[in-house]
PDB file of C-alpha atoms in Angstrom:
ATOM      1  CA  MET A  66     -33.083  27.795 -11.212  1.00 78.00           C
ATOM      2  CA  TYR A  67     -29.960  28.041  -9.080  1.00 80.00           C
ATOM      3  CA  ALA A  68     -27.138  25.643  -8.230  1.00 80.00           C
ATOM      4  CA  TYR A  69     -24.975  26.088  -5.173  1.00 81.00           C
ATOM      5  CA  THR A  70     -21.325  25.143  -5.590  1.00 82.00           C
ATOM      6  CA  ARG A  71     -19.148  24.705  -2.524  1.00 86.00           C
ATOM      7  CA  ARG A  72     -15.464  23.803  -2.871  1.00 93.00           C
ATOM      8  CA  TYR A  73     -12.659  23.363  -0.374  1.00 98.00           C
ATOM      9  CA  THR A  74      -9.753  25.692  -1.202  1.00 98.00           C
ATOM     10  CA  GLY A  75      -7.545  25.228   1.844  1.00 98.00           C
ATOM     11  CA  PRO A  76      -4.291  23.322   2.349  1.00 99.00           C
ATOM     12  CA  VAL A  77      -3.668  19.591   2.414  1.00 99.00           C
ATOM     13  CA  GLN A  78      -4.610  18.351   5.880  1.00 99.00           C
ATOM     14  CA  ALA A  79      -3.567  14.696   5.765  1.00 99.00           C
ATOM     15  CA  VAL A  80      -1.513  12.221   3.773  1.00 99.00           C
ATOM     16  CA  ILE A  81      -2.474   8.567   4.208  1.00 99.00           C
ATOM     17  CA  LEU A  82       0.206   6.099   3.208  1.00 99.00           C
ATOM     18  CA  ASP A  83       0.386   2.373   2.673  1.00 99.00           C
ATOM     19  CA  TRP A  84       3.188   0.538   4.458  1.00 99.00           C
ATOM     20  CA  ALA A  85       5.121  -2.141   2.509  1.00 98.00           C
ATOM     21  CA  GLY A  86       6.600  -0.665  -0.659  1.00 98.00           C
ATOM     22  CA  THR A  87       5.412   2.859   0.141  1.00 99.00           C
ATOM     23  CA  THR A  88       6.901   3.883   3.502  1.00 99.00           C
ATOM     24  CA  VAL A  89       8.973   0.823   4.477  1.00 99.00           C
ATOM     25  CA  ASP A  90      10.340  -2.283   2.753  1.00 98.00           C
ATOM     26  CA  PHE A  91      11.727  -1.068  -0.583  1.00 99.00           C
ATOM     27  CA  GLY A  92      10.464  -3.605  -3.117  1.00 98.00           C
ATOM     28  CA  SER A  93       7.520  -4.707  -0.956  1.00 98.00           C
ATOM     29  CA  LEU A  94       9.204  -8.021  -0.235  1.00 98.00           C
ATOM     30  CA  ALA A  95       7.928  -8.847   3.269  1.00 97.00           C
ATOM     31  CA  PRO A  96       4.552 -10.158   2.040  1.00 97.00           C
ATOM     32  CA  ILE A  97       6.218 -12.079  -0.787  1.00 97.00           C
ATOM     33  CA  HIS A  98       8.680 -13.801   1.528  1.00 98.00           C
ATOM     34  CA  ALA A  99       5.871 -14.797   3.898  1.00 98.00           C
ATOM     35  CA  PHE A 100       3.577 -16.202   1.205  1.00 98.00           C
ATOM     36  CA  THR A 101       6.274 -18.113  -0.655  1.00 98.00           C
ATOM     37  CA  ARG A 102       7.490 -19.648   2.623  1.00 98.00           C
ATOM     38  CA  LEU A 103       3.913 -20.548   3.560  1.00 98.00           C
ATOM     39  CA  PHE A 104       3.080 -22.412   0.372  1.00 98.00           C
ATOM     40  CA  THR A 105       6.510 -24.036   0.104  1.00 98.00           C
ATOM     41  CA  ALA A 106       5.990 -25.496   3.580  1.00 98.00           C
ATOM     42  CA  GLU A 107       2.707 -26.993   2.311  1.00 98.00           C
ATOM     43  CA  GLY A 108       4.512 -28.693  -0.555  1.00 98.00           C
ATOM     44  CA  VAL A 109       2.818 -26.411  -3.085  1.00 98.00           C
ATOM     45  CA  PRO A 110       5.441 -23.808  -4.026  1.00 98.00           C
ATOM     46  CA  ILE A 111       4.221 -20.592  -5.642  1.00 98.00           C
ATOM     47  CA  THR A 112       6.081 -18.096  -7.776  1.00 98.00           C
ATOM     48  CA  GLU A 113       6.822 -14.528  -6.751  1.00 96.00           C
ATOM     49  CA  ALA A 114       4.470 -13.332  -9.488  1.00 96.00           C
ATOM     50  CA  GLU A 115       1.654 -15.453  -8.045  1.00 98.00           C
ATOM     51  CA  ALA A 116       2.338 -14.112  -4.557  1.00 98.00           C
ATOM     52  CA  ARG A 117       2.319 -10.524  -5.837  1.00 96.00           C
ATOM     53  CA  LYS A 118      -0.869 -10.629  -7.889  1.00 96.00           C
ATOM     54  CA  PRO A 119      -3.320  -9.989  -4.976  1.00 96.00           C
ATOM     55  CA  MET A 120      -1.031  -7.428  -3.285  1.00 94.00           C
ATOM     56  CA  GLY A 121      -2.852  -4.735  -1.361  1.00 94.00           C
ATOM     57  CA  SER A 122      -5.569  -7.141  -0.252  1.00 95.00           C
ATOM     58  CA  GLU A 123      -6.351  -8.081   3.342  1.00 95.00           C
ATOM     59  CA  LYS A 124      -4.104 -11.045   4.064  1.00 96.00           C
ATOM     60  CA  ARG A 125      -6.737 -13.747   4.526  1.00 96.00           C
ATOM     61  CA  GLU A 126      -8.269 -12.616   1.251  1.00 97.00           C
ATOM     62  CA  HIS A 127      -4.764 -12.697  -0.224  1.00 98.00           C
ATOM     63  CA  VAL A 128      -4.464 -16.364   0.801  1.00 98.00           C
ATOM     64  CA  ARG A 129      -7.855 -17.154  -0.729  1.00 98.00           C
ATOM     65  CA  LEU A 130      -7.032 -15.444  -4.016  1.00 98.00           C
ATOM     66  CA  ILE A 131      -3.781 -17.384  -4.342  1.00 98.00           C
ATOM     67  CA  CYS A 132      -5.608 -20.641  -3.634  1.00 98.00           C
ATOM     68  CA  GLU A 133      -8.101 -19.824  -6.399  1.00 98.00           C
ATOM     69  CA  MET A 134      -5.396 -19.405  -9.039  1.00 98.00           C
ATOM     70  CA  PRO A 135      -5.838 -22.325 -11.475  1.00 98.00           C
ATOM     71  CA  ARG A 136      -2.218 -23.489 -11.372  1.00 98.00           C
ATOM     72  CA  VAL A 137      -2.067 -23.320  -7.579  1.00 98.00           C
ATOM     73  CA  ALA A 138      -5.423 -25.072  -7.192  1.00 98.00           C
ATOM     74  CA  GLU A 139      -4.313 -27.899  -9.498  1.00 98.00           C
ATOM     75  CA  SER A 140      -0.991 -28.270  -7.680  1.00 98.00           C
ATOM     76  CA  TRP A 141      -2.867 -28.351  -4.376  1.00 98.00           C
ATOM     77  CA  LYS A 142      -5.227 -31.011  -5.732  1.00 98.00           C
ATOM     78  CA  ALA A 143      -2.276 -33.126  -6.908  1.00 98.00           C
ATOM     79  CA  ARG A 144      -0.745 -32.848  -3.424  1.00 98.00           C
ATOM     80  CA  PHE A 145      -3.856 -33.241  -1.234  1.00 98.00           C
ATOM     81  CA  GLY A 146      -6.501 -34.818  -3.465  1.00 98.00           C
ATOM     82  CA  SER A 147      -8.868 -31.850  -3.671  1.00 98.00           C
ATOM     83  CA  ILE A 148      -8.738 -28.143  -4.401  1.00 98.00           C
ATOM     84  CA  PRO A 149      -8.265 -25.874  -1.352  1.00 98.00           C
ATOM     85  CA  GLY A 150     -11.461 -25.011   0.521  1.00 98.00           C
ATOM     86  CA  SER A 151     -12.387 -22.443   3.157  1.00 97.00           C
ATOM     87  CA  ALA A 152     -10.998 -24.617   5.966  1.00 98.00           C
ATOM     88  CA  ASP A 153      -7.660 -24.755   4.145  1.00 98.00           C
ATOM     89  CA  VAL A 154      -7.690 -20.981   3.734  1.00 98.00           C
ATOM     90  CA  ASP A 155      -8.365 -20.534   7.460  1.00 98.00           C
ATOM     91  CA  ARG A 156      -5.544 -22.914   8.375  1.00 98.00           C
ATOM     92  CA  LEU A 157      -3.111 -21.271   5.959  1.00 98.00           C
ATOM     93  CA  TYR A 158      -3.959 -17.824   7.293  1.00 97.00           C
ATOM     94  CA  GLU A 159      -3.203 -18.889  10.868  1.00 98.00           C
ATOM     95  CA  LYS A 160       0.131 -20.298   9.705  1.00 98.00           C
ATOM     96  CA  LEU A 161       0.825 -17.102   7.771  1.00 98.00           C
ATOM     97  CA  ILE A 162       0.623 -14.776  10.780  1.00 97.00           C
ATOM     98  CA  PRO A 163       3.959 -15.686  12.447  1.00 97.00           C
ATOM     99  CA  LEU A 164       5.679 -15.925   9.056  1.00 98.00           C
ATOM    100  CA  GLN A 165       4.413 -12.475   8.155  1.00 97.00           C
ATOM    101  CA  VAL A 166       5.456 -10.964  11.480  1.00 98.00           C
ATOM    102  CA  GLU A 167       8.958 -12.359  10.988  1.00 98.00           C
ATOM    103  CA  SER A 168       9.290 -11.062   7.435  1.00 98.00           C
ATOM    104  CA  ILE A 169       7.921  -7.638   8.421  1.00 98.00           C
ATOM    105  CA  ARG A 170      10.634  -7.420  11.068  1.00 97.00           C
ATOM    106  CA  GLU A 171      13.260  -8.326   8.474  1.00 97.00           C
ATOM    107  CA  ARG A 172      12.022  -5.662   6.039  1.00 98.00           C
ATOM    108  CA  ALA A 173      11.108  -2.755   8.364  1.00 98.00           C
ATOM    109  CA  THR A 174      13.664  -0.222   7.109  1.00 99.00           C
ATOM    110  CA  LEU A 175      12.135   3.091   6.031  1.00 99.00           C
ATOM    111  CA  ILE A 176      12.306   3.822   2.320  1.00 99.00           C
ATOM    112  CA  PRO A 177      14.848   6.616   1.680  1.00 99.00           C
ATOM    113  CA  GLY A 178      13.194  10.010   2.015  1.00 99.00           C
ATOM    114  CA  MET A 179      10.390   8.872   4.325  1.00 99.00           C
ATOM    115  CA  ALA A 180      11.878  10.241   7.552  1.00 99.00           C
ATOM    116  CA  GLU A 181      12.578  13.565   5.845  1.00 99.00           C
ATOM    117  CA  PHE A 182       9.031  13.722   4.495  1.00 99.00           C
ATOM    118  CA  ALA A 183       7.579  12.943   7.932  1.00 99.00           C
ATOM    119  CA  ALA A 184       9.586  15.803   9.431  1.00 99.00           C
ATOM    120  CA  TRP A 185       8.482  18.175   6.647  1.00 99.00           C
ATOM    121  CA  ALA A 186       4.827  17.209   7.081  1.00 99.00           C
ATOM    122  CA  GLY A 187       5.056  17.759  10.826  1.00 98.00           C
ATOM    123  CA  LYS A 188       6.361  21.287  10.326  1.00 99.00           C
ATOM    124  CA  ARG A 189       3.516  22.000   7.894  1.00 98.00           C
ATOM    125  CA  GLY A 190       0.854  20.658  10.244  1.00 98.00           C
ATOM    126  CA  ILE A 191      -0.060  17.870   7.821  1.00 99.00           C
ATOM    127  CA  GLY A 192      -1.311  14.742   9.569  1.00 99.00           C
ATOM    128  CA  LEU A 193       0.139  11.400   8.527  1.00 99.00           C
ATOM    129  CA  GLY A 194      -1.853   8.181   8.551  1.00 99.00           C
ATOM    130  CA  GLY A 195      -0.887   4.628   7.738  1.00 99.00           C
ATOM    131  CA  ASN A 196      -3.066   1.819   6.476  1.00 99.00           C
ATOM    132  CA  THR A 197      -2.307  -1.681   5.339  1.00 98.00           C
ATOM    133  CA  GLY A 198      -3.523  -5.074   4.230  1.00 96.00           C
ATOM    134  CA  TYR A 199      -1.680  -6.482   7.240  1.00 97.00           C
ATOM    135  CA  ALA A 200      -3.774  -7.682  10.182  1.00 96.00           C
ATOM    136  CA  THR A 201      -3.693  -5.880  13.525  1.00 98.00           C
ATOM    137  CA  GLU A 202      -1.555  -8.552  15.177  1.00 97.00           C
ATOM    138  CA  MET A 203       1.079  -8.247  12.452  1.00 97.00           C
ATOM    139  CA  VAL A 204       2.036  -4.588  12.925  1.00 98.00           C
ATOM    140  CA  PRO A 205       2.930  -3.688  16.561  1.00 98.00           C
ATOM    141  CA  GLU A 206       6.650  -4.249  16.043  1.00 98.00           C
ATOM    142  CA  LEU A 207       6.537  -2.505  12.664  1.00 98.00           C
ATOM    143  CA  LEU A 208       5.077   0.614  14.290  1.00 99.00           C
ATOM    144  CA  GLN A 209       7.817   0.586  16.926  1.00 99.00           C
ATOM    145  CA  LEU A 210      10.622   0.086  14.409  1.00 99.00           C
ATOM    146  CA  ALA A 211       9.302   2.812  12.106  1.00 99.00           C
ATOM    147  CA  ALA A 212       8.996   5.276  14.999  1.00 99.00           C
ATOM    148  CA  LYS A 213      12.635   4.701  15.926  1.00 99.00           C
ATOM    149  CA  GLN A 214      13.562   5.696  12.376  1.00 99.00           C
ATOM    150  CA  GLY A 215      11.494   8.883  12.362  1.00 99.00           C
ATOM    151  CA  TYR A 216       8.022   7.879  11.168  1.00 99.00           C
ATOM    152  CA  ALA A 217       5.145   7.582  13.653  1.00 99.00           C
ATOM    153  CA  PRO A 218       1.767   8.068  11.937  1.00 99.00           C
ATOM    154  CA  GLY A 219      -0.926   9.815  13.933  1.00 99.00           C
ATOM    155  CA  SER A 220      -3.407   7.160  12.811  1.00 99.00           C
ATOM    156  CA  ASN A 221      -2.884   3.580  11.714  1.00 99.00           C
ATOM    157  CA  VAL A 222      -5.619   1.303  10.388  1.00 99.00           C
ATOM    158  CA  CYS A 223      -5.311  -2.378   9.493  1.00 98.00           C
ATOM    159  CA  ALA A 224      -7.516  -4.270   7.067  1.00 97.00           C
ATOM    160  CA  THR A 225      -8.936  -6.392   9.882  1.00 97.00           C
ATOM    161  CA  GLU A 226     -10.191  -3.288  11.721  1.00 98.00           C
ATOM    162  CA  VAL A 227     -12.805  -2.174   9.180  1.00 98.00           C
ATOM    163  CA  PRO A 228     -15.944  -3.776   7.695  1.00 97.00           C
ATOM    164  CA  LYS A 229     -14.379  -4.025   4.233  1.00 97.00           C
ATOM    165  CA  ALA A 230     -10.755  -3.595   3.176  1.00 97.00           C
ATOM    166  CA  ARG A 231      -9.386  -2.347  -0.142  1.00 98.00           C
ATOM    167  CA  PRO A 232     -10.614  -1.362  -2.626  1.00 98.00           C
ATOM    168  CA  TRP A 233     -13.408  -0.210  -0.326  1.00 98.00           C
ATOM    169  CA  PRO A 234     -12.588   3.205   1.224  1.00 99.00           C
ATOM    170  CA  HIS A 235     -13.149   2.249   4.856  1.00 99.00           C
ATOM    171  CA  MET A 236      -9.510   2.295   6.008  1.00 99.00           C
ATOM    172  CA  SER A 237      -8.751   5.700   4.492  1.00 99.00           C
ATOM    173  CA  LEU A 238     -12.008   7.141   5.825  1.00 99.00           C
ATOM    174  CA  ARG A 239     -11.178   5.938   9.321  1.00 99.00           C
ATOM    175  CA  ASN A 240      -7.692   7.451   8.993  1.00 99.00           C
ATOM    176  CA  ALA A 241      -9.260  10.759   7.979  1.00 99.00           C
ATOM    177  CA  MET A 242     -11.618  10.745  10.956  1.00 99.00           C
ATOM    178  CA  GLU A 243      -8.853   9.887  13.412  1.00 99.00           C
ATOM    179  CA  LEU A 244      -6.664  12.667  11.988  1.00 99.00           C
ATOM    180  CA  GLY A 245      -9.455  15.222  12.351  1.00 99.00           C
ATOM    181  CA  VAL A 246      -9.767  16.053   8.653  1.00 99.00           C
ATOM    182  CA  SER A 247     -12.536  18.535   7.813  1.00 98.00           C
ATOM    183  CA  ASN A 248     -12.842  17.759   4.091  1.00 98.00           C
ATOM    184  CA  LEU A 249     -11.827  14.656   2.144  1.00 98.00           C
ATOM    185  CA  ALA A 250     -10.538  16.813  -0.708  1.00 98.00           C
ATOM    186  CA  ALA A 251      -7.806  17.856   1.738  1.00 99.00           C
ATOM    187  CA  CYS A 252      -6.545  14.255   1.912  1.00 99.00           C
ATOM    188  CA  ILE A 253      -4.046  12.370  -0.219  1.00 99.00           C
ATOM    189  CA  LYS A 254      -3.780   8.565  -0.417  1.00 99.00           C
ATOM    190  CA  VAL A 255      -0.359   7.177  -1.391  1.00 99.00           C
ATOM    191  CA  ASP A 256      -0.013   3.539  -2.438  1.00 99.00           C
ATOM    192  CA  ASP A 257       2.052   1.183  -4.605  1.00 98.00           C
ATOM    193  CA  THR A 258      -0.875  -1.039  -5.703  1.00 97.00           C
ATOM    194  CA  PRO A 259      -3.839  -0.340  -7.987  1.00 98.00           C
ATOM    195  CA  THR A 260      -6.264  -1.575  -5.310  1.00 97.00           C
ATOM    196  CA  GLY A 261      -4.786   0.933  -2.863  1.00 98.00           C
ATOM    197  CA  ILE A 262      -5.235   3.735  -5.377  1.00 99.00           C
ATOM    198  CA  GLU A 263      -8.820   2.613  -5.945  1.00 98.00           C
ATOM    199  CA  GLU A 264      -9.337   2.804  -2.178  1.00 99.00           C
ATOM    200  CA  GLY A 265      -8.244   6.435  -2.178  1.00 99.00           C
ATOM    201  CA  LEU A 266     -10.395   7.306  -5.180  1.00 99.00           C
ATOM    202  CA  ASN A 267     -13.412   5.647  -3.575  1.00 99.00           C
ATOM    203  CA  ALA A 268     -12.770   7.773  -0.485  1.00 99.00           C
ATOM    204  CA  GLY A 269     -12.858  10.976  -2.557  1.00 99.00           C
ATOM    205  CA  MET A 270      -9.174  11.742  -2.024  1.00 99.00           C
ATOM    206  CA  TRP A 271      -6.259  12.783  -4.191  1.00 99.00           C
ATOM    207  CA  THR A 272      -4.094   9.782  -5.010  1.00 99.00           C
ATOM    208  CA  ILE A 273      -0.376   9.309  -5.621  1.00 99.00           C
ATOM    209  CA  GLY A 274       0.863   6.037  -7.065  1.00 99.00           C
ATOM    210  CA  VAL A 275       4.327   4.735  -6.211  1.00 99.00           C
ATOM    211  CA  ALA A 276       6.088   3.098  -9.159  1.00 99.00           C
ATOM    212  CA  ILE A 277       9.638   2.088  -8.221  1.00 99.00           C
ATOM    213  CA  SER A 278       9.890   1.329  -4.490  1.00 99.00           C
ATOM    214  CA  GLY A 279       6.866  -0.940  -4.359  1.00 98.00           C
ATOM    215  CA  ASN A 280       5.053  -3.893  -5.806  1.00 96.00           C
ATOM    216  CA  GLN A 281       5.200  -2.956  -9.477  1.00 97.00           C
ATOM    217  CA  VAL A 282       8.991  -3.343  -9.760  1.00 98.00           C
ATOM    218  CA  GLY A 283       9.485  -5.625  -6.756  1.00 98.00           C
ATOM    219  CA  LEU A 284      13.246  -5.177  -6.363  1.00 98.00           C
ATOM    220  CA  ASP A 285      15.031  -4.194  -3.176  1.00 98.00           C
ATOM    221  CA  LEU A 286      17.135  -1.026  -3.244  1.00 98.00           C
ATOM    222  CA  PRO A 287      20.512  -2.676  -4.041  1.00 98.00           C
ATOM    223  CA  GLN A 288      18.903  -4.676  -6.857  1.00 98.00           C
ATOM    224  CA  TRP A 289      17.303  -1.539  -8.277  1.00 99.00           C
ATOM    225  CA  GLN A 290      20.550   0.423  -8.072  1.00 98.00           C
ATOM    226  CA  ALA A 291      22.422  -2.412  -9.809  1.00 99.00           C
ATOM    227  CA  LEU A 292      20.280  -2.062 -12.950  1.00 99.00           C
ATOM    228  CA  SER A 293      21.575  -0.141 -15.944  1.00 99.00           C
ATOM    229  CA  ILE A 294      19.994   3.208 -16.796  1.00 99.00           C
ATOM    230  CA  ASN A 295      18.164   1.591 -19.702  1.00 99.00           C
ATOM    231  CA  GLU A 296      16.873  -1.256 -17.513  1.00 99.00           C
ATOM    232  CA  GLN A 297      15.662   1.225 -14.916  1.00 99.00           C
ATOM    233  CA  ALA A 298      13.939   3.304 -17.583  1.00 99.00           C
ATOM    234  CA  GLU A 299      12.149   0.252 -18.969  1.00 99.00           C
ATOM    235  CA  LYS A 300      10.895  -0.862 -15.560  1.00 99.00           C
ATOM    236  CA  ARG A 301       9.953   2.702 -14.592  1.00 99.00           C
ATOM    237  CA  ALA A 302       7.867   3.131 -17.736  1.00 99.00           C
ATOM    238  CA  ALA A 303       6.001  -0.142 -17.203  1.00 99.00           C
ATOM    239  CA  ALA A 304       5.344   0.508 -13.496  1.00 99.00           C
ATOM    240  CA  THR A 305       4.305   4.113 -14.087  1.00 99.00           C
ATOM    241  CA  ASP A 306       1.855   2.996 -16.769  1.00 99.00           C
ATOM    242  CA  ILE A 307       0.237   0.470 -14.407  1.00 98.00           C
ATOM    243  CA  MET A 308      -0.186   3.026 -11.637  1.00 99.00           C
ATOM    244  CA  ALA A 309      -1.434   5.731 -14.002  1.00 98.00           C
ATOM    245  CA  ARG A 310      -3.997   3.333 -15.473  1.00 98.00           C
ATOM    246  CA  SER A 311      -5.201   2.592 -11.936  1.00 98.00           C
ATOM    247  CA  GLY A 312      -6.476   6.169 -11.822  1.00 98.00           C
ATOM    248  CA  ALA A 313      -3.755   7.793  -9.712  1.00 99.00           C
ATOM    249  CA  HIS A 314      -3.685  11.577 -10.047  1.00 99.00           C
ATOM    250  CA  TYR A 315       0.121  11.481  -9.864  1.00 99.00           C
ATOM    251  CA  VAL A 316       2.796   8.788 -10.057  1.00 99.00           C
ATOM    252  CA  ILE A 317       6.190   9.101  -8.368  1.00 99.00           C
ATOM    253  CA  ASP A 318       9.212   6.818  -8.116  1.00 99.00           C
ATOM    254  CA  SER A 319       9.130   6.744  -4.312  1.00 99.00           C
ATOM    255  CA  VAL A 320       8.170   8.760  -1.264  1.00 99.00           C
ATOM    256  CA  ALA A 321      11.404  10.717  -1.738  1.00 99.00           C
ATOM    257  CA  ASP A 322       9.626  12.555  -4.577  1.00 99.00           C
ATOM    258  CA  ILE A 323       6.373  13.368  -2.782  1.00 99.00           C
ATOM    259  CA  ILE A 324       6.861  16.915  -1.446  1.00 99.00           C
ATOM    260  CA  PRO A 325       6.664  18.758  -4.808  1.00 99.00           C
ATOM    261  CA  VAL A 326       3.504  16.791  -5.650  1.00 99.00           C
ATOM    262  CA  ILE A 327       1.821  17.823  -2.397  1.00 99.00           C
ATOM    263  CA  GLU A 328       2.740  21.437  -3.126  1.00 99.00           C
ATOM    264  CA  GLU A 329       1.202  21.085  -6.602  1.00 99.00           C
ATOM    265  CA  ILE A 330      -1.991  19.619  -5.119  1.00 99.00           C
ATOM    266  CA  GLU A 331      -2.217  22.569  -2.724  1.00 99.00           C
ATOM    267  CA  ARG A 332      -1.938  24.986  -5.661  1.00 99.00           C
ATOM    268  CA  ARG A 333      -4.754  23.125  -7.414  1.00 98.00           C
ATOM    269  CA  LEU A 334      -6.901  23.166  -4.279  1.00 98.00           C
ATOM    270  CA  ALA A 335      -6.388  26.923  -3.950  1.00 98.00           C
ATOM    271  CA  LYS A 336      -7.796  27.303  -7.470  1.00 97.00           C
ATOM    272  CA  GLY A 337     -10.879  25.304  -6.528  1.00 97.00           C
ATOM    273  CA  GLU A 338      -9.839  22.033  -8.150  1.00 98.00           C
ATOM    274  CA  HIS A 339     -10.910  18.786  -6.480  1.00 97.00           C
ATOM    275  CA  PRO A 340      -9.903  15.111  -6.796  1.00 98.00           C
ATOM    276  CA  ALA A 341     -13.010  14.304  -8.841  1.00 92.00           C
ATOM    277  CA  GLY A 342     -12.380  17.225 -11.184  1.00 79.00           C
TER     278      GLY A 342
END
């Protein structure tokens, strides 16, 4: 009996990155601001922790998951006489869109190191793709603002553009196709949420979790820098543990730390190692 083994041993061809908390919006605050404003306007305020729990999800699904939280559902029932239904979710999602567009605009600054990484990747011939839980109509201005700062992905896919969003692999697979990737082992998915890491794993890609600049810490850059060394270490350890437990092959503080990891992945590929082992 014989078994044929075929393994990709070439360079990294593409890096696919999430948006909020990974490439822009240090602290991943744009979605939080939009959701807290949305529910406050309904007379059913939610906490930041409640807004963050479904992060990474397609935004209508995000609305639905918040509405299903027991405390939120009970508060909604006390306000409106019944728990939120599908019609409420649809109405809330429509109200969310302009709020989300506004908060994206407010939080569109590239995370430090992203422009430098984009330039480095371009020189290496590595394609860059973006994907997001944001809907298509939420991102045109974000793409323009990011490009002005030095990041213009060759492919961008929104959750509303595929049959199933995260943790299904559809967005990353579409990114890979649009970037002309020849082998999924040559791709890396970078994300600040466990569901985004699961997306990359389901797509058969290497994965890099982001611990500090994204959803797991949830502080903007000045707030993070204002913490003591001990406070930073405590939050880093907790966030790193969450992302490592999600299955990420590597965990970094932010995109500023990504280049050495890509170089390490290329060394592993050259030795015949693959994302699945």
